[in-house]
């Protein structure tokens, strides 16, 4: 290289104190940078497939869960007209929304009932105010009759209009003078197509009659120049003597709950596409018209569950420290040959299937199980006084302490192995008693191991699901069991997602602490 | 256990033996539950406790009927087949992608190494119930819920951190001059990888693979949510059995799984020693 730079400096007018050059004549700095960049690219190319894989199969699901915990599009999707109609309404000023809102909810529930989405919305809003689910179901059944007099008037005036033909003509024309009708037609066409029918031949909904009648009564014909003009004029005259439908009275007749301000306040509260409602619910709070309030004592659940999860995880962590410390201490102070043998006792449970260990505890702790049989046989307890050790908190704590004990022993052992025995010997030769030497010299050096093991055990414990589910009964279950319940049984996915997000944040904070104290790179297996 | 020096006092002697008894009891607590269920799986009765006949070592009281049930019951057999299909597929994905990424991560200049590492390790940190819930929501959106592919992808994601950790640990002790020497002698990068680097890091790759395998083979939560009855695995079947009607067949399955974990434990230990020998670290 130096040859090259010498020759080039001789040939070209490069000053001798100029940049150092690489073999191909480029400046060395540039050449090295290029090599470094190539190295970085190669490393990234090797990592990229896995990174993309994890992002798609793992990070995206987690993001989806976080999104679901605040997402609330169901109200604005199922009740689009109502959401617009109550947008301006202030529940504090007038207890009930304007009459437009009753017409809007009639139309929305009509469409939703045809699509069979009204029950889904009903159960969603029922999480917030009980009674909405049955209100929606009842309204979905009865809503067909609300506009009966318009249907009769139109069918009597022009019997042709009982069939699909003219409605489709009007719908296809989509004349701007009939916006309300076009809106209803769009829903009709969408729902018919979705169920595999042709909207042009499908029996028209009552809603189409009502929508058209309302347009005609409002004087839409003055600006109308589309098809079927004469028929529409005929209908307009036929509708004149018909008394207008009072939607508010009609809806209240369907179910008097429609006069309940709470119902409307709930719909208004949950109309926006995003809601803190699930998180408030997870924190035992409620989002009502008067703002955020704490739920009644009897309805609070999650605070207690989070508290229990934390308390039981702490108990389990303490139990693993108490049981694990002596084992790790002895193993670290015995000759390698013997401690390797003892290690098998720790590693075999560690490697054994979680379900095997849980089933073992289920068998052992039963009232007719091995431990109770043994205690009765020894005579410690009477046959009719068998201990209840399963399907309660005791069962969860015993089984989980057993399952998580290796997670405590392994980090403790690896820290204790690095403590030089000469320190304790020095302390003793300076006159310390055994206890002082241990407590003042050995123990402080083993604290990092306790810290690492505790955080590890605690992180794993608070997210545990399987063992509490199988041996915890009702008093020994964790927050994760509640999450599973909301996913698979109550189907309140938003609440499950909110609870999961809270748990995730707790774990990430703990993990961040673990990283600061121990470091991710020090995670060791087996 | 080394004999006590002659100058120990009585109190020290008592403490010495008490301490060992305590440790013995803890080790007993660790191992006993696993050992207790093994004889119970040979119980001739449908009980979960030792019958008087079993305690008297009467050969009549023992039988293989729970094992026969396991091998003849179509539910268990289907669960077994599913486990044996899903776990290897998930392991292949995690090991393939994980090894490549671990090699990339162990290069000297990797931009955003910490952030990338945090993302790749995250499936191990996030509680299973949260991973399972997220996957359930997301996979049902994209139509993977209730399919083999969905379960395999979920399990592969869970196994990846183990592969990354074990393989990067092996690569820390890897002597880079070996690959340079190979390149110097004219080997292209692919040959260098397969003939020089791969044999040296193979123990790490295999033990990472075993971790990934056991993670998938042992996993219930994700299968419960992402899978449907068609993808039930052995742990799923055990979980359902334990929750609903507990049958002694579960103990037979448990015993088989314990035997399997002993085999895996031995393999990992042998591989660890071999890897340390190859890398010139004396077995500790």
Short mmCIF file of C-alpha atoms in Angstrom, two decimals, chain A residues 36 39-44 46-51 53-62 64-65 67-68 71 322-327 329-331 334-336 338 340 342 344-364 366 368-370 373 398 401-402 405-406 409 434 459 462-466 469-470 480-481 483-485 487-488 491 493-494 496-497 499-501 503-505 507-508 511 515 520-521 523-526, chain B residues 1-2 12 15 19-20 22-23 26-37 40 48-50 93-94 97-98 100-105 107-112 114 116-141 152-154 156-158 160-162 164-166 207 210-211 214 218 220-221 224-225 234-236 238-239 242-243 246 250-251 253-255 257-258 261-262 264-265 268-269 272-273 284:
data_model
loop_
_atom_site.label_atom_id
_atom_site.label_comp_id
_atom_site.label_asym_id
_atom_site.label_seq_id
_atom_site.Cartn_x
_atom_site.Cartn_y
_atom_site.Cartn_z
CA UNK A 36 -17.37 -1.16 7.70
CA UNK A 39 -19.84 -5.51 7.30
CA UNK A 40 -22.84 -3.82 8.90
CA UNK A 41 -25.03 -4.61 5.92
CA UNK A 42 -23.95 -8.25 6.01
CA UNK A 43 -24.77 -8.50 9.71
CA UNK A 44 -28.16 -6.90 9.16
CA UNK A 46 -28.26 -12.18 8.44
CA UNK A 47 -30.52 -10.80 11.15
CA UNK A 48 -33.26 -9.47 8.88
CA UNK A 49 -35.19 -12.73 8.20
CA UNK A 50 -35.57 -13.48 11.89
CA UNK A 51 -36.34 -9.90 12.79
CA UNK A 53 -40.38 -13.16 11.39
CA UNK A 54 -40.58 -12.02 15.01
CA UNK A 55 -42.12 -8.70 14.05
CA UNK A 56 -44.88 -10.46 12.12
CA UNK A 57 -45.56 -13.46 14.32
CA UNK A 58 -44.98 -11.89 17.72
CA UNK A 59 -44.69 -8.12 17.88
CA UNK A 60 -47.68 -7.53 15.58
CA UNK A 61 -49.95 -9.66 17.81
CA UNK A 62 -48.82 -7.75 20.88
CA UNK A 64 -52.85 -5.75 18.03
CA UNK A 65 -53.66 -6.50 21.65
CA UNK A 67 -54.75 -1.55 19.99
CA UNK A 68 -57.78 -3.62 20.96
CA UNK A 71 -60.36 0.37 20.14
CA UNK A 322 -35.88 -19.49 51.72
CA UNK A 323 -35.74 -22.92 50.11
CA UNK A 324 -33.24 -22.13 47.38
CA UNK A 325 -30.59 -20.29 49.36
CA UNK A 326 -29.41 -23.24 51.48
CA UNK A 327 -29.35 -25.53 48.46
CA UNK A 329 -25.03 -22.41 49.30
CA UNK A 330 -24.26 -26.07 49.90
CA UNK A 331 -23.79 -26.79 46.20
CA UNK A 334 -19.13 -28.73 47.99
CA UNK A 335 -16.57 -30.32 45.65
CA UNK A 336 -17.60 -30.05 41.99
CA UNK A 338 -20.84 -33.86 44.41
CA UNK A 340 -22.85 -31.74 39.91
CA UNK A 342 -26.97 -32.51 43.38
CA UNK A 344 -29.46 -33.21 38.76
CA UNK A 345 -32.07 -32.77 41.50
CA UNK A 346 -32.47 -29.17 40.39
CA UNK A 347 -32.27 -29.67 36.65
CA UNK A 348 -34.58 -32.67 36.35
CA UNK A 349 -37.63 -30.76 37.62
CA UNK A 350 -36.51 -27.78 35.56
CA UNK A 351 -36.59 -29.88 32.41
CA UNK A 352 -39.72 -31.83 33.23
CA UNK A 353 -42.91 -30.78 31.54
CA UNK A 354 -44.83 -28.15 33.45
CA UNK A 355 -47.99 -30.20 33.14
CA UNK A 356 -46.27 -33.25 34.57
CA UNK A 357 -45.30 -31.26 37.63
CA UNK A 358 -48.72 -29.73 37.94
CA UNK A 359 -50.43 -33.11 37.61
CA UNK A 360 -48.06 -34.49 40.23
CA UNK A 361 -49.18 -31.78 42.67
CA UNK A 362 -52.78 -32.33 41.78
CA UNK A 363 -52.36 -36.01 42.65
CA UNK A 364 -50.37 -35.32 45.80
CA UNK A 366 -55.95 -34.03 46.75
CA UNK A 368 -57.79 -38.50 48.81
CA UNK A 369 -54.22 -37.94 47.69
CA UNK A 370 -50.84 -39.22 48.77
CA UNK A 373 -53.14 -40.49 53.15
CA UNK A 398 -47.04 -24.91 46.93
CA UNK A 401 -42.90 -22.65 44.55
CA UNK A 402 -41.90 -26.11 43.39
CA UNK A 405 -37.52 -23.08 42.63
CA UNK A 406 -34.95 -23.96 39.95
CA UNK A 409 -31.35 -21.86 42.61
CA UNK A 434 -19.54 -18.47 62.03
CA UNK A 459 -41.60 -11.98 36.51
CA UNK A 462 -47.10 -12.87 37.90
CA UNK A 463 -47.82 -14.04 34.37
CA UNK A 464 -48.55 -17.66 35.26
CA UNK A 465 -51.70 -19.20 33.93
CA UNK A 466 -51.65 -23.00 33.74
CA UNK A 469 -55.93 -22.59 36.61
CA UNK A 470 -55.47 -26.26 37.54
CA UNK A 480 -53.92 -14.11 33.83
CA UNK A 481 -56.76 -16.53 34.53
CA UNK A 483 -57.63 -12.59 31.00
CA UNK A 484 -58.15 -16.11 29.67
CA UNK A 485 -61.72 -16.08 30.98
CA UNK A 487 -61.03 -14.19 25.91
CA UNK A 488 -62.67 -17.57 25.80
CA UNK A 491 -65.77 -12.77 25.01
CA UNK A 493 -61.84 -9.07 24.31
CA UNK A 494 -61.30 -5.39 24.92
CA UNK A 496 -58.90 -8.89 28.26
CA UNK A 497 -56.62 -6.74 26.14
CA UNK A 499 -55.82 -6.30 31.56
CA UNK A 500 -53.10 -7.87 29.41
CA UNK A 501 -51.64 -4.46 28.58
CA UNK A 503 -49.75 -6.85 33.06
CA UNK A 504 -47.38 -6.36 30.14
CA UNK A 505 -46.35 -2.92 31.39
CA UNK A 507 -43.55 -7.12 33.46
CA UNK A 508 -41.62 -4.78 31.16
CA UNK A 511 -37.62 -6.66 33.20
CA UNK A 515 -31.65 -5.60 32.84
CA UNK A 520 -29.91 -9.45 29.56
CA UNK A 521 -26.71 -11.05 28.37
CA UNK A 523 -29.40 -14.94 31.19
CA UNK A 524 -28.11 -18.47 31.36
CA UNK A 525 -29.92 -21.70 30.68
CA UNK A 526 -29.30 -24.95 32.47
CA UNK B 1 -19.01 -35.23 51.94
CA UNK B 2 -15.76 -34.26 53.52
CA UNK B 12 -20.98 -26.84 64.89
CA UNK B 15 -25.51 -27.31 62.76
CA UNK B 19 -28.06 -27.83 57.54
CA UNK B 20 -27.50 -30.86 55.36
CA UNK B 22 -32.56 -29.04 55.49
CA UNK B 23 -30.93 -29.08 52.07
CA UNK B 26 -35.53 -29.19 49.91
CA UNK B 27 -34.01 -31.48 47.29
CA UNK B 28 -36.58 -34.10 48.30
CA UNK B 29 -39.31 -31.48 47.81
CA UNK B 30 -37.92 -30.82 44.34
CA UNK B 31 -37.65 -34.35 43.12
CA UNK B 32 -40.28 -36.30 45.09
CA UNK B 33 -43.40 -35.12 43.23
CA UNK B 34 -41.90 -36.27 39.97
CA UNK B 35 -40.80 -39.63 41.37
CA UNK B 36 -44.04 -40.28 43.24
CA UNK B 37 -46.18 -40.31 40.15
CA UNK B 40 -48.71 -44.56 40.45
CA UNK B 48 -54.47 -41.63 42.42
CA UNK B 49 -53.01 -43.00 45.59
CA UNK B 50 -51.00 -46.02 46.63
CA UNK B 93 -37.97 -22.55 11.83
CA UNK B 94 -36.49 -21.28 15.10
CA UNK B 97 -33.63 -18.33 11.36
CA UNK B 98 -32.19 -18.13 14.88
CA UNK B 100 -28.42 -17.06 11.04
CA UNK B 101 -29.43 -14.14 13.21
CA UNK B 102 -27.10 -15.21 16.03
CA UNK B 103 -24.19 -15.25 13.59
CA UNK B 104 -25.23 -11.81 12.39
CA UNK B 105 -25.50 -10.53 15.96
CA UNK B 107 -20.36 -9.71 14.12
CA UNK B 108 -18.25 -6.91 15.50
CA UNK B 109 -20.29 -4.05 14.07
CA UNK B 110 -24.04 -4.41 14.33
CA UNK B 111 -26.11 -1.24 14.32
CA UNK B 112 -28.89 -1.12 16.97
CA UNK B 114 -29.38 -3.78 21.85
CA UNK B 116 -32.63 -5.87 17.96
CA UNK B 117 -31.62 -8.19 20.79
CA UNK B 118 -34.49 -6.87 22.95
CA UNK B 119 -37.01 -7.58 20.18
CA UNK B 120 -35.64 -11.06 19.50
CA UNK B 121 -35.60 -12.01 23.19
CA UNK B 122 -39.05 -10.54 23.88
CA UNK B 123 -41.07 -13.78 23.37
CA UNK B 124 -39.25 -15.16 26.41
CA UNK B 125 -40.06 -12.17 28.62
CA UNK B 126 -43.66 -11.45 27.76
CA UNK B 127 -45.93 -13.66 29.91
CA UNK B 128 -47.33 -16.54 27.89
CA UNK B 129 -50.91 -15.55 28.49
CA UNK B 130 -50.25 -12.16 26.89
CA UNK B 131 -48.44 -13.68 23.91
CA UNK B 132 -51.27 -16.16 23.52
CA UNK B 133 -53.95 -13.47 23.77
CA UNK B 134 -52.18 -11.27 21.23
CA UNK B 135 -51.67 -14.15 18.84
CA UNK B 136 -55.30 -15.18 19.23
CA UNK B 137 -56.53 -11.67 18.34
CA UNK B 138 -54.07 -11.15 15.51
CA UNK B 139 -54.15 -14.63 14.00
CA UNK B 140 -57.95 -14.61 13.91
CA UNK B 141 -57.76 -11.39 11.91
CA UNK B 152 -46.26 -23.67 14.38
CA UNK B 153 -45.54 -19.97 13.82
CA UNK B 154 -46.51 -19.15 17.40
CA UNK B 156 -41.41 -20.95 16.54
CA UNK B 157 -41.59 -17.39 17.86
CA UNK B 158 -41.53 -18.69 21.45
CA UNK B 160 -36.37 -18.31 19.05
CA UNK B 161 -34.97 -16.58 22.18
CA UNK B 162 -33.55 -19.90 23.38
CA UNK B 164 -30.45 -16.94 20.02
CA UNK B 165 -29.14 -17.19 23.60
CA UNK B 166 -27.45 -20.59 23.25
CA UNK B 207 -28.91 -27.48 22.41
CA UNK B 210 -33.56 -28.89 21.99
CA UNK B 211 -34.69 -25.91 24.05
CA UNK B 214 -39.07 -28.70 24.46
CA UNK B 218 -44.38 -28.55 26.43
CA UNK B 220 -50.12 -25.29 26.35
CA UNK B 221 -51.26 -21.70 26.51
CA UNK B 224 -55.17 -23.52 23.75
CA UNK B 225 -55.84 -20.14 22.18
CA UNK B 234 -50.17 -33.75 24.32
CA UNK B 235 -50.02 -30.87 26.83
CA UNK B 236 -53.42 -29.64 25.60
CA UNK B 238 -53.29 -33.28 29.58
CA UNK B 239 -54.55 -29.82 30.50
CA UNK B 242 -56.62 -32.33 34.46
CA UNK B 243 -59.30 -29.66 34.34
CA UNK B 246 -58.65 -36.54 35.72
CA UNK B 250 -52.38 -38.74 32.47
CA UNK B 251 -49.87 -40.26 34.90
CA UNK B 253 -48.23 -39.85 29.82
CA UNK B 254 -46.44 -37.88 32.53
CA UNK B 255 -44.06 -40.78 33.13
CA UNK B 257 -42.60 -37.27 29.36
CA UNK B 258 -40.30 -37.54 32.40
CA UNK B 261 -36.88 -34.99 29.67
CA UNK B 262 -34.18 -37.16 31.25
CA UNK B 264 -33.00 -34.39 26.68
CA UNK B 265 -31.22 -33.29 29.85
CA UNK B 268 -27.81 -31.10 26.51
CA UNK B 269 -25.26 -31.82 29.24
CA UNK B 272 -22.29 -28.61 26.68
CA UNK B 273 -19.22 -30.59 27.69
CA UNK B 284 -16.05 -26.61 34.77
#
